[in-house]
PDB file of C-alpha atoms and ligand atoms in Angstrom:
ATOM      1  CA  MET A   1      -0.062   0.038   0.087  1.00  0.00           C
ATOM      2  CA  LEU A   2       1.234   3.419  -0.862  1.00  0.00           C
ATOM      3  CA  TYR A   3       0.384   6.460   1.060  1.00  0.00           C
ATOM      4  CA  SER A   4       1.829  10.025   1.150  1.00  0.00           C
ATOM      5  CA  ILE A   5       2.904  11.423   4.269  1.00  0.00           C
ATOM      6  CA  VAL A   6       1.766  14.625   5.486  1.00  0.00           C
ATOM      7  CA  PHE A   7       3.760  16.765   7.871  1.00  0.00           C
ATOM      8  CA  VAL A   8       2.711  20.051   8.979  1.00  0.00           C
ATOM      9  CA  PHE A   9       5.249  22.714  10.179  1.00  0.00           C
ATOM     10  CA  LEU A  10       4.817  26.282  10.943  1.00  0.00           C
ATOM     11  CA  LEU A  11       6.712  29.286   9.644  1.00  0.00           C
ATOM     12  CA  ARG A  12       6.674  32.655  11.352  1.00  0.00           C
ATOM     13  CA  VAL A  13       6.294  35.525   8.665  1.00  0.00           C
ATOM     14  CA  VAL A  14       7.766  38.921   9.453  1.00  0.00           C
ATOM     15  CA  ASN A  15       6.550  41.848   7.240  1.00  0.00           C
ATOM     16  CA  SER A  16       7.017  44.899   9.111  1.00  0.00           C
ATOM     17  CA  LEU A  17       8.941  46.419  12.238  1.00  0.00           C
ATOM     18  CA  GLY A  18       7.280  47.575  15.226  1.00  0.00           C
ATOM     19  CA  GLU A  19       8.123  49.970  18.043  1.00  0.00           C
ATOM     20  CA  SER A  20      11.780  50.743  18.346  1.00  0.00           C
ATOM     21  CA  LEU A  21      13.516  49.801  21.671  1.00  0.00           C
ATOM     22  CA  LEU A  22      16.739  51.575  21.563  1.00  0.00           C
ATOM     23  CA  GLN A  23      17.467  55.278  20.963  1.00  0.00           C
ATOM     24  CA  ASN A  24      19.996  57.164  18.968  1.00  0.00           C
ATOM     25  CA  GLY A  25      20.900  53.957  17.314  1.00  0.00           C
ATOM     26  CA  ASP A  26      22.308  56.127  14.193  1.00  0.00           C
ATOM     27  CA  PHE A  27      24.332  58.245  16.693  1.00  0.00           C
ATOM     28  CA  SER A  28      23.017  61.435  14.826  1.00  0.00           C
ATOM     29  CA  ALA A  29      22.403  62.728  18.162  1.00  0.00           C
ATOM     30  CA  GLY A  30      26.191  62.221  19.655  1.00  0.00           C
ATOM     31  CA  ILE A  31      26.591  59.484  22.208  1.00  0.00           C
ATOM     32  CA  ALA A  32      23.792  59.613  24.757  1.00  0.00           C
ATOM     33  CA  PRO A  33      22.302  57.443  25.906  1.00  0.00           C
ATOM     34  CA  TRP A  34      24.847  55.220  24.981  1.00  0.00           C
ATOM     35  CA  LYS A  35      27.459  54.532  27.596  1.00  0.00           C
ATOM     36  CA  CYS A  36      31.094  52.834  27.346  1.00  0.00           C
ATOM     37  CA  ASN A  37      31.662  50.002  29.757  1.00  0.00           C
ATOM     38  CA  ASN A  38      35.412  49.896  30.556  1.00  0.00           C
ATOM     39  CA  CYS A  39      36.557  51.713  27.169  1.00  0.00           C
ATOM     40  CA  ASP A  40      36.335  55.120  25.679  1.00  0.00           C
ATOM     41  CA  GLY A  41      33.571  55.951  23.259  1.00  0.00           C
ATOM     42  CA  GLU A  42      33.384  58.966  20.883  1.00  0.00           C
ATOM     43  CA  VAL A  43      31.052  59.607  18.118  1.00  0.00           C
ATOM     44  CA  ILE A  44      32.829  60.589  15.088  1.00  0.00           C
ATOM     45  CA  ASN A  45      31.039  61.394  11.707  1.00  0.00           C
ATOM     46  CA  GLY A  46      27.834  59.756  12.791  1.00  0.00           C
ATOM     47  CA  GLU A  47      29.567  56.636  13.945  1.00  0.00           C
ATOM     48  CA  LEU A  48      30.295  55.688  17.565  1.00  0.00           C
ATOM     49  CA  SER A  49      34.145  54.895  17.885  1.00  0.00           C
ATOM     50  CA  ILE A  50      35.315  52.206  20.623  1.00  0.00           C
ATOM     51  CA  THR A  51      38.638  52.213  21.761  1.00  0.00           C
ATOM     52  CA  LYS A  52      40.703  51.367  24.959  1.00  0.00           C
ATOM     53  CA  ARG A  53      38.738  48.244  25.364  1.00  0.00           C
ATOM     54  CA  LYS A  54      40.258  46.304  28.249  1.00  0.00           C
ATOM     55  CA  ALA A  55      38.081  42.779  27.962  1.00  0.00           C
ATOM     56  CA  ASP A  56      36.036  40.889  26.196  1.00  0.00           C
ATOM     57  CA  TRP A  57      32.939  42.410  27.947  1.00  0.00           C
ATOM     58  CA  SER A  58      34.294  45.923  27.304  1.00  0.00           C
ATOM     59  CA  GLY A  59      32.020  47.780  25.034  1.00  0.00           C
ATOM     60  CA  PRO A  60      29.330  50.180  24.427  1.00  0.00           C
ATOM     61  CA  TYR A  61      25.843  49.653  26.054  1.00  0.00           C
ATOM     62  CA  GLN A  62      22.453  51.216  26.298  1.00  0.00           C
ATOM     63  CA  ILE A  63      19.816  50.703  29.234  1.00  0.00           C
ATOM     64  CA  LEU A  64      16.450  49.591  27.813  1.00  0.00           C
ATOM     65  CA  ASP A  65      13.099  50.376  29.126  1.00  0.00           C
ATOM     66  CA  ALA A  66      12.571  46.768  31.087  1.00  0.00           C
ATOM     67  CA  ARG A  67       8.621  47.682  31.174  1.00  0.00           C
ATOM     68  CA  GLN A  68       8.363  48.138  27.435  1.00  0.00           C
ATOM     69  CA  ILE A  69      10.199  44.551  26.869  1.00  0.00           C
ATOM     70  CA  ASP A  70       7.796  43.203  29.384  1.00  0.00           C
ATOM     71  CA  GLN A  71       4.864  44.467  27.222  1.00  0.00           C
ATOM     72  CA  LEU A  72       6.243  43.503  23.947  1.00  0.00           C
ATOM     73  CA  GLY A  73       7.791  39.961  25.156  1.00  0.00           C
ATOM     74  CA  GLY A  74       8.116  37.670  21.956  1.00  0.00           C
ATOM     75  CA  PHE A  75      10.315  38.436  19.190  1.00  0.00           C
ATOM     76  CA  LEU A  76      12.535  41.412  18.219  1.00  0.00           C
ATOM     77  CA  ASN A  77      14.653  42.256  15.350  1.00  0.00           C
ATOM     78  CA  LEU A  78      18.244  43.388  15.869  1.00  0.00           C
ATOM     79  CA  ASN A  79      20.483  45.296  13.168  1.00  0.00           C
ATOM     80  CA  ILE A  80      23.876  46.425  13.784  1.00  0.00           C
ATOM     81  CA  SER A  81      26.685  47.642  11.465  1.00  0.00           C
ATOM     82  CA  VAL A  82      30.147  46.890  12.540  1.00  0.00           C
ATOM     83  CA  ASN A  83      33.464  47.895  11.457  1.00  0.00           C
ATOM     84  CA  PRO A  84      36.493  46.741  13.345  1.00  0.00           C
ATOM     85  CA  SER A  85      40.169  47.502  13.187  1.00  0.00           C
ATOM     86  CA  GLN A  86      40.764  43.828  12.461  1.00  0.00           C
ATOM     87  CA  ASP A  87      38.775  40.691  12.432  1.00  0.00           C
ATOM     88  CA  ILE A  88      36.988  39.863  15.447  1.00  0.00           C
ATOM     89  CA  THR A  89      34.020  38.124  16.867  1.00  0.00           C
ATOM     90  CA  VAL A  90      31.336  40.849  17.960  1.00  0.00           C
ATOM     91  CA  SER A  91      28.514  39.800  20.380  1.00  0.00           C
ATOM     92  CA  VAL A  92      25.501  41.766  21.283  1.00  0.00           C
ATOM     93  CA  SER A  93      23.565  40.534  24.380  1.00  0.00           C
ATOM     94  CA  LEU A  94      21.016  41.591  26.640  1.00  0.00           C
ATOM     95  CA  ILE A  95      22.312  41.592  30.455  1.00  0.00           C
ATOM     96  CA  TYR A  96      19.441  42.210  33.185  1.00  0.00           C
ATOM     97  CA  THR A  97      19.312  42.588  36.857  1.00  0.00           C
ATOM     98  CA  LYS A  98      16.652  41.191  39.185  1.00  0.00           C
ATOM     99  CA  GLY A  99      16.455  41.448  43.129  1.00  0.00           C
ATOM    100  CA  GLY A 100      19.740  42.681  43.069  1.00  0.00           C
ATOM    101  CA  GLU A 101      21.513  40.006  40.925  1.00  0.00           C
ATOM    102  CA  THR A 102      22.897  40.257  37.319  1.00  0.00           C
ATOM    103  CA  PHE A 103      22.144  37.736  34.624  1.00  0.00           C
ATOM    104  CA  TYR A 104      24.124  36.985  31.592  1.00  0.00           C
ATOM    105  CA  PRO A 105      21.681  35.083  29.110  1.00  0.00           C
ATOM    106  CA  PRO A 106      23.201  33.614  26.086  1.00  0.00           C
ATOM    107  CA  ASP A 107      24.226  36.152  23.523  1.00  0.00           C
ATOM    108  CA  MET A 108      21.321  37.551  20.960  1.00  0.00           C
ATOM    109  CA  PHE A 109      23.994  37.007  18.335  1.00  0.00           C
ATOM    110  CA  ARG A 110      27.462  36.497  17.763  1.00  0.00           C
ATOM    111  CA  VAL A 111      29.369  37.364  14.406  1.00  0.00           C
ATOM    112  CA  ILE A 112      32.844  37.359  13.065  1.00  0.00           C
ATOM    113  CA  ALA A 113      33.255  40.880  11.494  1.00  0.00           C
ATOM    114  CA  GLN A 114      35.896  41.505   8.975  1.00  0.00           C
ATOM    115  CA  GLY A 115      38.695  44.177   9.881  1.00  0.00           C
ATOM    116  CA  GLY A 116      38.997  47.254   8.031  1.00  0.00           C
ATOM    117  CA  GLU A 117      35.295  47.215   6.389  1.00  0.00           C
ATOM    118  CA  TRP A 118      31.715  47.831   7.283  1.00  0.00           C
ATOM    119  CA  SER A 119      29.376  44.865   7.642  1.00  0.00           C
ATOM    120  CA  LYS A 120      25.647  44.953   8.368  1.00  0.00           C
ATOM    121  CA  HIS A 121      24.069  42.054  10.449  1.00  0.00           C
ATOM    122  CA  THR A 122      20.389  41.230  11.182  1.00  0.00           C
ATOM    123  CA  GLU A 123      19.142  38.824  13.931  1.00  0.00           C
ATOM    124  CA  HIS A 124      15.522  37.734  14.730  1.00  0.00           C
ATOM    125  CA  TYR A 125      15.604  37.213  18.591  1.00  0.00           C
ATOM    126  CA  SER A 126      13.363  35.829  21.040  1.00  0.00           C
ATOM    127  CA  ILE A 127      13.324  37.353  24.345  1.00  0.00           C
ATOM    128  CA  PRO A 128      13.988  34.597  26.930  1.00  0.00           C
ATOM    129  CA  GLU A 129      11.038  34.406  29.390  1.00  0.00           C
ATOM    130  CA  THR A 130      13.631  34.735  32.262  1.00  0.00           C
ATOM    131  CA  VAL A 131      14.202  38.302  31.112  1.00  0.00           C
ATOM    132  CA  LEU A 132      10.683  39.301  31.698  1.00  0.00           C
ATOM    133  CA  GLY A 133      10.320  41.056  34.692  1.00  0.00           C
ATOM    134  CA  ALA A 134      13.527  42.328  35.305  1.00  0.00           C
ATOM    135  CA  ASP A 135      14.544  45.515  37.210  1.00  0.00           C
ATOM    136  CA  THR A 136      16.950  46.657  34.427  1.00  0.00           C
ATOM    137  CA  ILE A 137      17.930  45.682  31.036  1.00  0.00           C
ATOM    138  CA  LYS A 138      20.810  46.547  29.076  1.00  0.00           C
ATOM    139  CA  LEU A 139      21.677  46.019  25.649  1.00  0.00           C
ATOM    140  CA  ALA A 140      25.617  45.446  25.403  1.00  0.00           C
ATOM    141  CA  VAL A 141      28.145  45.205  22.707  1.00  0.00           C
ATOM    142  CA  SER A 142      31.360  43.404  23.263  1.00  0.00           C
ATOM    143  CA  ALA A 143      34.158  41.737  21.440  1.00  0.00           C
ATOM    144  CA  ASP A 144      37.671  40.574  21.468  1.00  0.00           C
ATOM    145  CA  PRO A 145      39.745  43.415  23.236  1.00  0.00           C
ATOM    146  CA  VAL A 146      42.624  43.127  20.438  1.00  0.00           C
ATOM    147  CA  ALA A 147      40.766  45.286  18.123  1.00  0.00           C
ATOM    148  CA  ASP A 148      38.915  48.778  18.235  1.00  0.00           C
ATOM    149  CA  PHE A 149      35.783  49.134  16.401  1.00  0.00           C
ATOM    150  CA  LEU A 150      33.067  51.312  14.938  1.00  0.00           C
ATOM    151  CA  ILE A 151      29.260  50.832  15.110  1.00  0.00           C
ATOM    152  CA  ASP A 152      26.535  52.155  13.612  1.00  0.00           C
ATOM    153  CA  ASN A 153      22.684  51.748  12.885  1.00  0.00           C
ATOM    154  CA  VAL A 154      22.028  49.949  15.877  1.00  0.00           C
ATOM    155  CA  PHE A 155      18.347  49.248  15.740  1.00  0.00           C
ATOM    156  CA  LEU A 156      16.183  46.904  18.066  1.00  0.00           C
ATOM    157  CA  GLU A 157      12.519  46.677  17.096  1.00  0.00           C
ATOM    158  CA  GLU A 158       9.443  44.537  17.917  1.00  0.00           C
ATOM    159  CA  GLN A 159       8.917  42.162  15.291  1.00  0.00           C
ATOM    160  CA  VAL A 160       5.229  42.498  13.937  1.00  0.00           C
ATOM    161  CA  ILE A 161       3.786  39.093  12.635  1.00  0.00           C
ATOM    162  CA  ASP A 162       1.795  39.129   9.582  1.00  0.00           C
ATOM    163  CA  SER A 163      -1.767  37.834  10.573  1.00  0.00           C
ATOM    164  CA  ASN A 164      -1.832  36.131   7.193  1.00  0.00           C
ATOM    165  CA  TRP A 165       1.118  33.838   8.057  1.00  0.00           C
ATOM    166  CA  LYS A 166      -0.993  30.579   8.885  1.00  0.00           C
ATOM    167  CA  LYS A 167      -3.019  31.019   5.638  1.00  0.00           C
ATOM    168  CA  GLU A 168       0.329  31.224   3.574  1.00  0.00           C
ATOM    169  CA  ALA A 169       2.221  28.487   5.625  1.00  0.00           C
ATOM    170  CA  ASN A 170      -0.980  26.095   4.769  1.00  0.00           C
ATOM    171  CA  ALA A 171      -0.691  27.075   1.214  1.00  0.00           C
ATOM    172  CA  ARG A 172       2.931  25.975   1.193  1.00  0.00           C
ATOM    173  CA  ILE A 173       2.186  23.140   3.256  1.00  0.00           C
ATOM    174  CA  ASP A 174      -0.214  21.880   0.449  1.00  0.00           C
ATOM    175  CA  THR A 175       2.214  22.405  -2.384  1.00  0.00           C
ATOM    176  CA  LEU A 176       5.426  21.185  -0.786  1.00  0.00           C
ATOM    177  CA  ARG A 177       4.535  18.639   1.765  1.00  0.00           C
ATOM    178  CA  LYS A 178       1.749  16.789   0.509  1.00  0.00           C
ATOM    179  CA  ARG A 179       0.794  14.298  -2.525  1.00  0.00           C
ATOM    180  CA  ASN A 180      -2.158  12.208  -3.355  1.00  0.00           C
ATOM    181  CA  VAL A 181      -2.595   8.745  -2.029  1.00  0.00           C
ATOM    182  CA  LYS A 182      -3.292   5.807  -4.115  1.00  0.00           C
ATOM    183  CA  VAL A 183      -4.346   2.689  -2.462  1.00  0.00           C
ATOM    184  CA  THR A 184      -4.673  -0.589  -4.624  1.00  0.00           C
ATOM    185  CA  ILE A 185      -6.671  -3.290  -2.978  1.00  0.00           C
ATOM    186  CA  ALA A 186      -6.355  -6.838  -4.303  1.00  0.00           C
ATOM    187  CA  GLY A 187      -9.287  -9.006  -4.788  1.00  0.00           C
ATOM    188  CA  ASP A 188     -12.832  -8.860  -5.068  1.00  0.00           C
ATOM    189  CA  PRO A 189     -14.394  -5.523  -5.136  1.00  0.00           C
ATOM    190  CA  ILE A 190     -16.036  -4.523  -1.479  1.00  0.00           C
ATOM    191  CA  GLU A 191     -18.648  -1.855  -1.078  1.00  0.00           C
ATOM    192  CA  ASP A 192     -18.673   0.504   1.757  1.00  0.00           C
ATOM    193  CA  LEU A 193     -15.377  -0.228   2.607  1.00  0.00           C
ATOM    194  CA  LEU A 194     -14.006   1.894   5.645  1.00  0.00           C
ATOM    195  CA  MET A 195     -10.189   2.373   5.788  1.00  0.00           C
ATOM    196  CA  GLU A 196      -8.157   4.109   8.404  1.00  0.00           C
ATOM    197  CA  VAL A 197      -4.743   5.273   7.576  1.00  0.00           C
ATOM    198  CA  ARG A 198      -2.568   5.914  10.507  1.00  0.00           C
ATOM    199  CA  GLN A 199       0.715   7.957   9.867  1.00  0.00           C
ATOM    200  CA  LEU A 200       3.617   6.453  11.575  1.00  0.00           C
ATOM    201  CA  THR A 201       6.514   8.124  10.251  1.00  0.00           C
ATOM    202  CA  HIS A 202       7.478  11.075   7.648  1.00  0.00           C
ATOM    203  CA  LEU A 203      10.252  12.004   5.439  1.00  0.00           C
ATOM    204  CA  PHE A 204      10.625  15.266   6.121  1.00  0.00           C
ATOM    205  CA  PRO A 205      14.009  15.958   8.207  1.00  0.00           C
ATOM    206  CA  PHE A 206      12.932  17.046  11.644  1.00  0.00           C
ATOM    207  CA  GLY A 207      15.764  17.119  14.058  1.00  0.00           C
ATOM    208  CA  THR A 208      17.137  18.199  17.617  1.00  0.00           C
ATOM    209  CA  ALA A 209      20.343  18.465  19.494  1.00  0.00           C
ATOM    210  CA  VAL A 210      20.865  15.449  21.974  1.00  0.00           C
ATOM    211  CA  VAL A 211      22.981  14.616  24.941  1.00  0.00           C
ATOM    212  CA  VAL A 212      24.902  11.673  23.584  1.00  0.00           C
ATOM    213  CA  ASP A 213      25.460  10.218  26.877  1.00  0.00           C
ATOM    214  CA  GLU A 214      21.632   9.703  27.380  1.00  0.00           C
ATOM    215  CA  LEU A 215      21.278   7.910  24.117  1.00  0.00           C
ATOM    216  CA  SER A 216      24.346   5.820  24.688  1.00  0.00           C
ATOM    217  CA  SER A 217      23.129   4.853  28.140  1.00  0.00           C
ATOM    218  CA  CYS A 218      19.725   3.882  26.512  1.00  0.00           C
ATOM    219  CA  GLN A 219      21.864   1.529  23.977  1.00  0.00           C
ATOM    220  CA  GLU A 220      24.013   0.282  26.756  1.00  0.00           C
ATOM    221  CA  HIS A 221      21.091  -0.864  29.037  1.00  0.00           C
ATOM    222  CA  SER A 222      18.794  -1.938  26.145  1.00  0.00           C
ATOM    223  CA  GLU A 223      16.018   0.214  27.892  1.00  0.00           C
ATOM    224  CA  ASP A 224      14.946   3.732  26.759  1.00  0.00           C
ATOM    225  CA  SER A 225      14.706   6.396  29.157  1.00  0.00           C
ATOM    226  CA  ALA A 226      11.899   9.058  29.011  1.00  0.00           C
ATOM    227  CA  TYR A 227      14.521  11.162  26.951  1.00  0.00           C
ATOM    228  CA  CYS A 228      15.231   8.457  24.484  1.00  0.00           C
ATOM    229  CA  LYS A 229      11.517   7.749  24.066  1.00  0.00           C
ATOM    230  CA  PHE A 230      10.845  11.088  23.415  1.00  0.00           C
ATOM    231  CA  THR A 231      13.701  11.454  20.807  1.00  0.00           C
ATOM    232  CA  ALA A 232      12.663   8.461  18.992  1.00  0.00           C
ATOM    233  CA  GLU A 233       8.956   9.486  18.725  1.00  0.00           C
ATOM    234  CA  ASN A 234       9.320  12.862  17.815  1.00  0.00           C
ATOM    235  CA  PHE A 235      12.567  12.951  15.516  1.00  0.00           C
ATOM    236  CA  ASN A 236      14.236  11.488  12.574  1.00  0.00           C
ATOM    237  CA  TRP A 237      17.511  13.420  12.479  1.00  0.00           C
ATOM    238  CA  VAL A 238      19.851  14.172  15.572  1.00  0.00           C
ATOM    239  CA  VAL A 239      22.846  16.325  16.025  1.00  0.00           C
ATOM    240  CA  ALA A 240      25.019  15.543  19.119  1.00  0.00           C
ATOM    241  CA  ASN A 241      25.290  18.507  21.317  1.00  0.00           C
ATOM    242  CA  TYR A 242      29.082  18.555  21.296  1.00  0.00           C
ATOM    243  CA  LYS A 243      30.742  15.332  21.806  1.00  0.00           C
ATOM    244  CA  PHE A 244      31.257  14.446  18.221  1.00  0.00           C
ATOM    245  CA  LYS A 245      33.541  17.719  17.963  1.00  0.00           C
ATOM    246  CA  TRP A 246      37.082  17.033  17.379  1.00  0.00           C
ATOM    247  CA  ARG A 247      38.445  18.420  20.525  1.00  0.00           C
ATOM    248  CA  TYR A 248      36.140  15.979  22.563  1.00  0.00           C
ATOM    249  CA  MET A 249      36.912  13.033  20.625  1.00  0.00           C
ATOM    250  CA  GLU A 250      40.786  13.653  20.518  1.00  0.00           C
ATOM    251  CA  LYS A 251      41.680  15.558  23.546  1.00  0.00           C
ATOM    252  CA  ASN A 252      45.276  14.024  23.321  1.00  0.00           C
ATOM    253  CA  GLN A 253      46.570  13.686  19.692  1.00  0.00           C
ATOM    254  CA  GLY A 254      46.137   9.981  18.770  1.00  0.00           C
ATOM    255  CA  VAL A 255      44.190   8.827  21.609  1.00  0.00           C
ATOM    256  CA  TRP A 256      40.423   8.713  20.319  1.00  0.00           C
ATOM    257  CA  LEU A 257      37.530   8.731  22.771  1.00  0.00           C
ATOM    258  CA  THR A 258      34.462   7.063  20.828  1.00  0.00           C
ATOM    259  CA  GLU A 259      32.809   4.870  23.186  1.00  0.00           C
ATOM    260  CA  SER A 260      29.605   6.806  24.146  1.00  0.00           C
ATOM    261  CA  GLN A 261      29.455   8.352  20.561  1.00  0.00           C
ATOM    262  CA  ASP A 262      29.532   4.671  18.894  1.00  0.00           C
ATOM    263  CA  LYS A 263      26.674   3.740  21.365  1.00  0.00           C
ATOM    264  CA  MET A 264      24.606   6.616  20.603  1.00  0.00           C
ATOM    265  CA  MET A 265      25.233   5.660  16.737  1.00  0.00           C
ATOM    266  CA  ASP A 266      23.922   2.215  17.336  1.00  0.00           C
ATOM    267  CA  TRP A 267      21.035   3.733  19.169  1.00  0.00           C
ATOM    268  CA  THR A 268      20.148   5.900  16.471  1.00  0.00           C
ATOM    269  CA  ALA A 269      20.617   3.274  13.927  1.00  0.00           C
ATOM    270  CA  ARG A 270      18.436   0.974  15.584  1.00  0.00           C
ATOM    271  CA  ASN A 271      15.580   3.478  15.780  1.00  0.00           C
ATOM    272  CA  ASN A 272      16.227   4.605  12.158  1.00  0.00           C
ATOM    273  CA  ILE A 273      17.327   7.985  12.931  1.00  0.00           C
ATOM    274  CA  SER A 274      20.017  10.005  10.902  1.00  0.00           C
ATOM    275  CA  VAL A 275      22.875  11.661  12.695  1.00  0.00           C
ATOM    276  CA  ARG A 276      24.325  15.075  11.348  1.00  0.00           C
ATOM    277  CA  GLY A 277      27.996  15.710  12.136  1.00  0.00           C
ATOM    278  CA  HIS A 278      29.586  18.819  13.158  1.00  0.00           C
ATOM    279  CA  CYS A 279      31.658  21.284  11.506  1.00  0.00           C
ATOM    280  CA  LEU A 280      35.104  20.358  11.240  1.00  0.00           C
ATOM    281  CA  LEU A 281      36.745  23.652  11.428  1.00  0.00           C
ATOM    282  CA  TRP A 282      34.888  27.001  12.520  1.00  0.00           C
ATOM    283  CA  ALA A 283      35.687  29.809  10.591  1.00  0.00           C
ATOM    284  CA  LYS A 284      36.857  31.537  13.743  1.00  0.00           C
ATOM    285  CA  VAL A 285      39.781  29.188  13.583  1.00  0.00           C
ATOM    286  CA  ILE A 286      40.753  30.005  10.133  1.00  0.00           C
ATOM    287  CA  THR A 287      41.505  33.588  10.660  1.00  0.00           C
ATOM    288  CA  GLU A 288      44.674  35.554   9.603  1.00  0.00           C
ATOM    289  CA  LYS A 289      46.609  33.609  12.317  1.00  0.00           C
ATOM    290  CA  ASN A 290      46.044  30.450  10.609  1.00  0.00           C
ATOM    291  CA  ASN A 291      44.523  30.640   7.118  1.00  0.00           C
ATOM    292  CA  ASN A 292      46.697  27.980   5.768  1.00  0.00           C
ATOM    293  CA  ILE A 293      45.739  24.590   6.821  1.00  0.00           C
ATOM    294  CA  SER A 294      48.677  22.165   6.942  1.00  0.00           C
ATOM    295  CA  ASN A 295      48.462  18.877   5.164  1.00  0.00           C
ATOM    296  CA  GLN A 296      48.835  17.247   8.752  1.00  0.00           C
ATOM    297  CA  VAL A 297      45.935  19.046   9.959  1.00  0.00           C
ATOM    298  CA  LEU A 298      44.143  17.851   6.775  1.00  0.00           C
ATOM    299  CA  LEU A 299      45.286  14.448   7.425  1.00  0.00           C
ATOM    300  CA  LEU A 300      44.081  14.530  11.049  1.00  0.00           C
ATOM    301  CA  LEU A 301      40.729  15.811   9.853  1.00  0.00           C
ATOM    302  CA  VAL A 302      40.406  12.638   7.490  1.00  0.00           C
ATOM    303  CA  ILE A 303      41.112  10.311  10.342  1.00  0.00           C
ATOM    304  CA  HIS A 304      38.527  12.064  12.395  1.00  0.00           C
ATOM    305  CA  CYS A 305      36.003  11.715   9.622  1.00  0.00           C
ATOM    306  CA  ASN A 306      36.816   7.967   9.543  1.00  0.00           C
ATOM    307  CA  THR A 307      36.815   7.421  13.384  1.00  0.00           C
TER     308      THR A 307
HETATM  309 CA1   CA B   1      25.189  57.055  11.826  1.00  0.00          CA
END
């Protein structure tokens, strides 16, 4: 029996921007209300120049209206243009305080900016629920202290969701994710046949990052924990959260640690789940310091792939 697989997914469609949460993001009115944390900040030709930074966390910041963030909740659009004196990773984060304690949620985004040229970056950001109800919230820009940098056109705005998104998403699902079902029944024709078709799986890759040791443990004990059951029931692709990275598999050169990874692979094979690997090298590594990958490193990467 042939039957097609229908899978429903939702896309958020953003058409327009709403309320702005930052002031003077284009630095047309000088520096205020921006401030500089452990650095010097000066507006030159409508761009904010940041110098004398002493640490990763040194950089410009602006205090946001915490009540405004509470009211918006949901999703924001962040734009920033950066021009560093040399290649650096620039991070933008929301740092907040609650009850006198300071919290540092994961960065809103992190980007490698090329030295000596302007690059424009846009990120869609979901406000973590923990940020809501904060006493103070600040948006902070930070980077490796080896470089000075210029920033301009920093905008943080509410994302306004197009109310037609669901209709449009359903139309795409009809076109892209469905096809007709043809059922052939052998034997004599039967009148008023009632047939039920139950979907057991689908071909649309739907994945998650998993903890290797959890799946490995299920394989080792031949018994699925709630974590493993949930993974098997809901996903057909997984990626290990970190244990397939080179530095975890070969902490000491020539000594490969693959026991839990191998067990995880056995578990995923048994459950018909595909596994996506990790990047072999991150762009951050291949910077000006080391933009020539030696033959020896290439050989090690090939060994890593085959291990
Ligand atoms: Ca400007």
